[in-house]
mmCIF file of C-alpha atoms and ligand atoms in Angstrom:
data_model
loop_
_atom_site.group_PDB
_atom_site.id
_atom_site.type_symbol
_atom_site.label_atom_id
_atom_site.label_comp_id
_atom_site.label_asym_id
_atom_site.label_seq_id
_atom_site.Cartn_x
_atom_site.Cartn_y
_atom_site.Cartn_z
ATOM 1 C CA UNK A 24 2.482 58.427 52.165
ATOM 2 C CA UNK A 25 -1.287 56.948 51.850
ATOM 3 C CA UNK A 26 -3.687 58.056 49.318
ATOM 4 C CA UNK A 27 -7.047 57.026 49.240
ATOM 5 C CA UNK A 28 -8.713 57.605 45.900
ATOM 6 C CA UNK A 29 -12.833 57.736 46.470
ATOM 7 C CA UNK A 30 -14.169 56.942 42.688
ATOM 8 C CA UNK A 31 -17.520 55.428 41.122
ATOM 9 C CA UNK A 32 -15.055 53.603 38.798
ATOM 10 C CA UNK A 33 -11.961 51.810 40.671
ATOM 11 C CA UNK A 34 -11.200 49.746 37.665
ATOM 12 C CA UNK A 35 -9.821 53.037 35.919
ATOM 13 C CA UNK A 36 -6.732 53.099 37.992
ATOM 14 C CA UNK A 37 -5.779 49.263 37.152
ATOM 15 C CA UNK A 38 -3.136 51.068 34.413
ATOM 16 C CA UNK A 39 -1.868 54.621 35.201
ATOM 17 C CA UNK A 40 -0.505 53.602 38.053
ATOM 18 C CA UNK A 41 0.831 50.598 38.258
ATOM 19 C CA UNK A 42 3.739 50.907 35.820
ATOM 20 C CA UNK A 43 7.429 52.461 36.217
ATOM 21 C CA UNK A 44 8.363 54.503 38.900
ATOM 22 C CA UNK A 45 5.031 55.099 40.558
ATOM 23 C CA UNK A 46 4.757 50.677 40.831
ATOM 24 C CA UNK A 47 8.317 50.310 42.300
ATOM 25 C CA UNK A 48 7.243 53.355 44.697
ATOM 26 C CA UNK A 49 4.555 51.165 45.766
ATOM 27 C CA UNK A 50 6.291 47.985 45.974
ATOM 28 C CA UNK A 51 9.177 49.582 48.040
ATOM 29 C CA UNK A 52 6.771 50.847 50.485
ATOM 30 C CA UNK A 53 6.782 54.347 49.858
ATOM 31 C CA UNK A 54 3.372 55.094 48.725
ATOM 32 C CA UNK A 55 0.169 53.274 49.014
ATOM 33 C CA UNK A 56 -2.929 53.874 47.271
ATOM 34 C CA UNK A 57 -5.841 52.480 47.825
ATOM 35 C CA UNK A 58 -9.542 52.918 46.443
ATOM 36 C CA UNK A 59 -12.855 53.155 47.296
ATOM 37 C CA UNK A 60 -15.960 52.161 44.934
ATOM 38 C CA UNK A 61 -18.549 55.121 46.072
ATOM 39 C CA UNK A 62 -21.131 52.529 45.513
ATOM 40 C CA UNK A 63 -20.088 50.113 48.768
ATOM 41 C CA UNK A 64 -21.382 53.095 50.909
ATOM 42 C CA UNK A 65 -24.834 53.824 49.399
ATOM 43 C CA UNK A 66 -27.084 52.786 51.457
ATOM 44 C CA UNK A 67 -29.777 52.822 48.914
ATOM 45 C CA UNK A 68 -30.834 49.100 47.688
ATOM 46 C CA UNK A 69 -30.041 49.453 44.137
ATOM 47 C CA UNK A 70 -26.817 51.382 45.129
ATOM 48 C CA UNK A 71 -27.857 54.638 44.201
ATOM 49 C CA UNK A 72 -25.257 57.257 43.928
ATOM 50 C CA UNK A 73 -26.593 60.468 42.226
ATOM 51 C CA UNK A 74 -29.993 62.334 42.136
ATOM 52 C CA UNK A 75 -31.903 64.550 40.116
ATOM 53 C CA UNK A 76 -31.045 68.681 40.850
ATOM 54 C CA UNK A 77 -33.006 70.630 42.942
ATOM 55 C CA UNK A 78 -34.289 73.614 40.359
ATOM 56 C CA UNK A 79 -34.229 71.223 37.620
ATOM 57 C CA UNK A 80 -31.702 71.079 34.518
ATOM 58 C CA UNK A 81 -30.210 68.392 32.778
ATOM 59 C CA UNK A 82 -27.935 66.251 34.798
ATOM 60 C CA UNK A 83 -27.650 64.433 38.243
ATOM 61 C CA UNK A 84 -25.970 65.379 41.193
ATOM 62 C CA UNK A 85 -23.874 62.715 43.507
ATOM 63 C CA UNK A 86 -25.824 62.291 46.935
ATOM 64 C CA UNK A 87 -24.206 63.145 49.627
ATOM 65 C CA UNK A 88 -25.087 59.876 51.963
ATOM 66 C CA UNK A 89 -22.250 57.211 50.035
ATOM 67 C CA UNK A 90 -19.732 60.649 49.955
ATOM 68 C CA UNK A 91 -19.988 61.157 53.964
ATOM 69 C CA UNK A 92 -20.240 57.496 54.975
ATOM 70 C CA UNK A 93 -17.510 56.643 53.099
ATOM 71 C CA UNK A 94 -15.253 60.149 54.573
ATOM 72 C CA UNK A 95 -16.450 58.933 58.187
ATOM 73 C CA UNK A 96 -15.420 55.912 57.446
ATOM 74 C CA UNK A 97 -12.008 56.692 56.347
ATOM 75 C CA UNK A 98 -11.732 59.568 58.568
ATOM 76 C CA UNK A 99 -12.409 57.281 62.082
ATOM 77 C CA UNK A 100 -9.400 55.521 60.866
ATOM 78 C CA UNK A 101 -6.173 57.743 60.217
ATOM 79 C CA UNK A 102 -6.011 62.110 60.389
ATOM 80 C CA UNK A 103 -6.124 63.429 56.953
ATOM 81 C CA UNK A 104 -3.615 66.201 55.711
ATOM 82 C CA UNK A 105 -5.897 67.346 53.053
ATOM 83 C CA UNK A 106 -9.660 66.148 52.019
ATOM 84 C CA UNK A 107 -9.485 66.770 48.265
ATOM 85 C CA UNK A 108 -12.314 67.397 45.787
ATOM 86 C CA UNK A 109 -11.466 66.867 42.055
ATOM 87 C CA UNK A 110 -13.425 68.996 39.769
ATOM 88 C CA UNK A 111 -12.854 71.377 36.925
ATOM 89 C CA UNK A 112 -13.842 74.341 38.958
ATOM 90 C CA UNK A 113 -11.260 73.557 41.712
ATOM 91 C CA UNK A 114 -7.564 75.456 41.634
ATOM 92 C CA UNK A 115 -5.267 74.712 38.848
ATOM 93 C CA UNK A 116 -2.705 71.988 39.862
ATOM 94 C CA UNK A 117 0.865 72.951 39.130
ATOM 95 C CA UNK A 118 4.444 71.828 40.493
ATOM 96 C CA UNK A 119 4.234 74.380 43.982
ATOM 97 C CA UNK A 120 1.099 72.163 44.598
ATOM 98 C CA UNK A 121 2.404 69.105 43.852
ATOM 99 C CA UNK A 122 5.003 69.540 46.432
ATOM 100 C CA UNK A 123 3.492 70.399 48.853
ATOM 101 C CA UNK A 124 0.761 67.790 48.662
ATOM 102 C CA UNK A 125 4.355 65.398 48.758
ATOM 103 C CA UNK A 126 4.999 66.508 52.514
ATOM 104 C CA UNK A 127 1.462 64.929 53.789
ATOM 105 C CA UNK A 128 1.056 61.478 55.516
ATOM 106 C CA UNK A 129 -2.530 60.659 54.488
ATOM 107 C CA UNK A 130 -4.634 62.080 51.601
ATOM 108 C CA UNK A 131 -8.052 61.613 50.013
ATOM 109 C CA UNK A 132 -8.684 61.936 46.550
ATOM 110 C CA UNK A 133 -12.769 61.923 45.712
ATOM 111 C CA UNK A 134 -13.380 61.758 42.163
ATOM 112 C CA UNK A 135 -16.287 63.876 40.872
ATOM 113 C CA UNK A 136 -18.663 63.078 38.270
ATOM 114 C CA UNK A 137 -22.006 63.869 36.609
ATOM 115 C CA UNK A 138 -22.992 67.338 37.263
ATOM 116 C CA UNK A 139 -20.986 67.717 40.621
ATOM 117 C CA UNK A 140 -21.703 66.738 43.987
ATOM 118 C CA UNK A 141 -24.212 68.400 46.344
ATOM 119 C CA UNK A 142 -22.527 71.690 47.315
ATOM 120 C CA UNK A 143 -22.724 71.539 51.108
ATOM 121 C CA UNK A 144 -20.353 68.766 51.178
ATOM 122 C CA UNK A 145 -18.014 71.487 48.995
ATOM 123 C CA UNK A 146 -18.082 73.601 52.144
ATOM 124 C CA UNK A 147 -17.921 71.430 54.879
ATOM 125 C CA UNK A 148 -16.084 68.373 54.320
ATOM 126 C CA UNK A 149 -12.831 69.317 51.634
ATOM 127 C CA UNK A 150 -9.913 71.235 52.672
ATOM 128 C CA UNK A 151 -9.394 71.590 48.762
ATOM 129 C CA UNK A 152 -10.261 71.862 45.121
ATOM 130 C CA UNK A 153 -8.229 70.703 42.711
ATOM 131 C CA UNK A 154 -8.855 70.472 38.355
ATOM 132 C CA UNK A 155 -6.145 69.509 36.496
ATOM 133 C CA UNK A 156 -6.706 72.453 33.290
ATOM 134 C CA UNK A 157 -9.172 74.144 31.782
ATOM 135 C CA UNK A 158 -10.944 71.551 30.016
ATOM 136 C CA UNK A 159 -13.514 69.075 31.095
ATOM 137 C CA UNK A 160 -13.172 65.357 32.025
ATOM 138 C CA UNK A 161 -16.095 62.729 32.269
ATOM 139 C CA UNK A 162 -14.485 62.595 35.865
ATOM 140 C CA UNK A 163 -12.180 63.007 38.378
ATOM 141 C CA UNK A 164 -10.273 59.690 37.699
ATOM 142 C CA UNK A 165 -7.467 61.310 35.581
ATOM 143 C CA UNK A 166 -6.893 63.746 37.287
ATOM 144 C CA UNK A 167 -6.725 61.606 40.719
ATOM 145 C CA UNK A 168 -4.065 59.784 38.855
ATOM 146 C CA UNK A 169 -2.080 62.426 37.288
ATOM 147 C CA UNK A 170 -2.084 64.214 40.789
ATOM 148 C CA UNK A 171 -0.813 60.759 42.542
ATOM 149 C CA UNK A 172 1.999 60.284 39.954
ATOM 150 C CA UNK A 173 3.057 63.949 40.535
ATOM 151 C CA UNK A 174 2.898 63.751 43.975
ATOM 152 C CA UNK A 175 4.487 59.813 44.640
ATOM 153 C CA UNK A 176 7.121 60.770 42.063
ATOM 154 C CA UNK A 177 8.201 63.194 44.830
ATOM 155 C CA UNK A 178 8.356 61.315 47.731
ATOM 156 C CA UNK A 179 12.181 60.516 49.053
ATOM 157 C CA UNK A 180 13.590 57.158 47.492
ATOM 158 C CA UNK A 181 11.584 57.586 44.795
ATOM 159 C CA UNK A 182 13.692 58.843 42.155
ATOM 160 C CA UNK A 183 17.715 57.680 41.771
ATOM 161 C CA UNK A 184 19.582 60.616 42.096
ATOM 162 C CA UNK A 185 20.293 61.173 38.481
ATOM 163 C CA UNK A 186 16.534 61.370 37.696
ATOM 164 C CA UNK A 187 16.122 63.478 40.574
ATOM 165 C CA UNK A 188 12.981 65.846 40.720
ATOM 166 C CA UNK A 189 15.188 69.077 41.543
ATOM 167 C CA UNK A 190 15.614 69.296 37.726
ATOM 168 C CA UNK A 191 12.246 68.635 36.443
ATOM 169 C CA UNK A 192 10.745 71.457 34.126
ATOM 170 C CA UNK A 193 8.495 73.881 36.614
ATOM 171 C CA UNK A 194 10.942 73.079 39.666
ATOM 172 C CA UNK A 195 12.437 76.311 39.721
ATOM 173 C CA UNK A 196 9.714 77.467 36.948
ATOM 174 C CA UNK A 197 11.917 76.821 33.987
ATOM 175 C CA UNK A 198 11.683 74.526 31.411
ATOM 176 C CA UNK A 199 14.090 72.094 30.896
ATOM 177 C CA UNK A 200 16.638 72.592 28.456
ATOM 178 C CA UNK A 201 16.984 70.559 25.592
ATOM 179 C CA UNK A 202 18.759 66.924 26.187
ATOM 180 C CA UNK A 203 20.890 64.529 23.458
ATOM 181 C CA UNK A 204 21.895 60.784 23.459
ATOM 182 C CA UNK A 205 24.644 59.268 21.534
ATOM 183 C CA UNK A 206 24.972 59.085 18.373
ATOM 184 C CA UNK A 207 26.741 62.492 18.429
ATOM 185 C CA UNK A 208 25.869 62.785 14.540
ATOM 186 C CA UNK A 209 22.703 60.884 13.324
ATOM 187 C CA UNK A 210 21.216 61.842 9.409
ATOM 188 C CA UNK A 211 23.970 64.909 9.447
ATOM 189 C CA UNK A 212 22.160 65.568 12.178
ATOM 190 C CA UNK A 213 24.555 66.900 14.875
ATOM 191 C CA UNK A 214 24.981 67.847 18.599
ATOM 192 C CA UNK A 215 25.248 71.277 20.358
ATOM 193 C CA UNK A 216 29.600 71.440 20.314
ATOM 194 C CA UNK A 217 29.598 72.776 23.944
ATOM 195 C CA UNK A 218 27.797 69.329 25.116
ATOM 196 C CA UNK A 219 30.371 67.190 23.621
ATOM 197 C CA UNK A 220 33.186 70.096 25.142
ATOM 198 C CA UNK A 221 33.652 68.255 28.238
ATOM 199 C CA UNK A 222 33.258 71.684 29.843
ATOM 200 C CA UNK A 223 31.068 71.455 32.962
ATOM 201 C CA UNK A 224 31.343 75.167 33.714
ATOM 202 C CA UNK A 225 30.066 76.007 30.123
ATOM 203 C CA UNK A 226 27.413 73.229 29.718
ATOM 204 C CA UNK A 227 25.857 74.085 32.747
ATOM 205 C CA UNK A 228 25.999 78.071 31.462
ATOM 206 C CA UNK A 229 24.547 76.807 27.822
ATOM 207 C CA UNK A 230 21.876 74.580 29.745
ATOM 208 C CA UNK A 231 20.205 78.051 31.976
ATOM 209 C CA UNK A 232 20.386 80.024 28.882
ATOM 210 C CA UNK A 233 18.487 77.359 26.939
ATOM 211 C CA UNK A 234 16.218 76.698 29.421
ATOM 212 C CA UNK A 235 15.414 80.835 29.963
ATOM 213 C CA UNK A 236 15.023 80.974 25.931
ATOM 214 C CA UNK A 237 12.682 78.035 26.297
ATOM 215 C CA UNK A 238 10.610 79.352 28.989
ATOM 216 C CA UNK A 239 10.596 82.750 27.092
ATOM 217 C CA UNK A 240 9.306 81.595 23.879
ATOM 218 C CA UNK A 241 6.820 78.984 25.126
ATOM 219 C CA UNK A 242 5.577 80.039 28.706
ATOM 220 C CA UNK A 243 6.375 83.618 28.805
ATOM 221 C CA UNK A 244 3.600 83.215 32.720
ATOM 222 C CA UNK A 245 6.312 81.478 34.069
ATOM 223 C CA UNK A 246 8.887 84.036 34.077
ATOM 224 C CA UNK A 247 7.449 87.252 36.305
HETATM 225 CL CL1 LIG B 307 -10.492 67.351 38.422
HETATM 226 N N1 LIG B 307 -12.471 66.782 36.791
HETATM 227 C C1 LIG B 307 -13.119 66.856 35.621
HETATM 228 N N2 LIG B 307 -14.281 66.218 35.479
HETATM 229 N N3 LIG B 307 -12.668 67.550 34.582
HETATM 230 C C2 LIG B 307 -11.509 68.178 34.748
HETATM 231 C C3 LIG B 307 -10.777 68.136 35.936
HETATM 232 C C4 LIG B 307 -11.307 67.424 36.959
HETATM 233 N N4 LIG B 307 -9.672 68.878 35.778
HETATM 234 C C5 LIG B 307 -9.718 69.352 34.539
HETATM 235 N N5 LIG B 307 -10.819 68.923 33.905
#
């Protein structure tokens, strides 16, 4: 899978992700990702990227010159699954998202900033609109990463089989149940007996029930 991430500040992604799983994913070929500095399209001399609102207001809007040369540039290259516009007025991400962003060859992140970008491009150039949660960023960069490390994490090879994404929290939208690590006692601090039973039949049984009871008492939306 490609993603191309479309930001004013490339230098942001240097960290999130380039560590762990999400690096290896890269390095075994799985996933690329590769950015785009908005600037290197504007074709203004001082490499103008946002403009004052029509109708006034406080805040700038991002032109929409650098945005379309730099989708016609990436477009005349490869088709694009989905044409994605980060913002916090876009449709909440969640895990049914997430996968099915996973099943696309070739995706484009833009990262939005300022006050938004001119709304025309909203309705002709995305496919989608994505924000992360009800709270504001300074821009899309987070979110373009949290969305690539969901989405990469994902992608077949990715994870070993005992990490495997089929038992993430939100997979079959249920939290996970709670997990323990030796030692069995720690501070009198003990383990559930049925873990330590050596009953798989039973652990598995305890594990649903904790995970319904979990998903009860802290996301009661999950369960319809
Ligand atoms: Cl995608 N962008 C910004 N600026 N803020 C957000 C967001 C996105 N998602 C949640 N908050």
């Amino acid at each position: 899978m490609r993603i191309d991430i479309i930001t004013l500040f490339p230098e942001m992604f240097e960290g999130p992700l380039n560590y762990s799983i999400i690096k290896r994913a890269q390095a075994k070929g799985l996933a690329e990702i590769h950015l785009h500095n908005l600037r290197d399209f504007s074709d203004n001399k001082h490499r103008k990227v946002d403009d004052y609102a029509f109708g006034g207001g406080a805040g700038m809007v991002m032109m929409m010159q650098p945005i379309v040369s730099c989708l016609e540039a990436l477009k005349k290259e490869r088709v694009y699954d989905e044409i994605i516009f980060l913002t916090p007025d876009g449709e909440l991400f969640d895990q049914p998202i997430a996968n099915k962003l996973s099943m696309a060859s070739n995706i484009i992140l833009m990262c939005g900033h300022y006050k938004g970008i001119d709304e025309r491009l909203r309705e002709h150039y995305f496919t989608r609109e994505i924000s992360i949660g009800n709270y504001v960023l300074t821009g899309g960069e987070l979110a373009a990463a949290v969305i690539s490390d969901a989405v990469i994490r994902l992608l077949p090879g990715v994870l070993s089989d005992e990490t495997s994404a089929l038992s993430d929290s939100f997979q079959d939208n249920l939290l996970s149940p709670p997990v323990y690590t030796r030692p069995a006692e720690f501070n009198g601090w003990t383990v559930p007996d049925v873990l330590i039973s050596g009953n798989e039949k039973e652990i598995r049984k305890w594990q649903h029930e904790k995970a319904l009871e979990r998903t009860r008492t802290r996301r009661p939306g999950l369960i319809d």
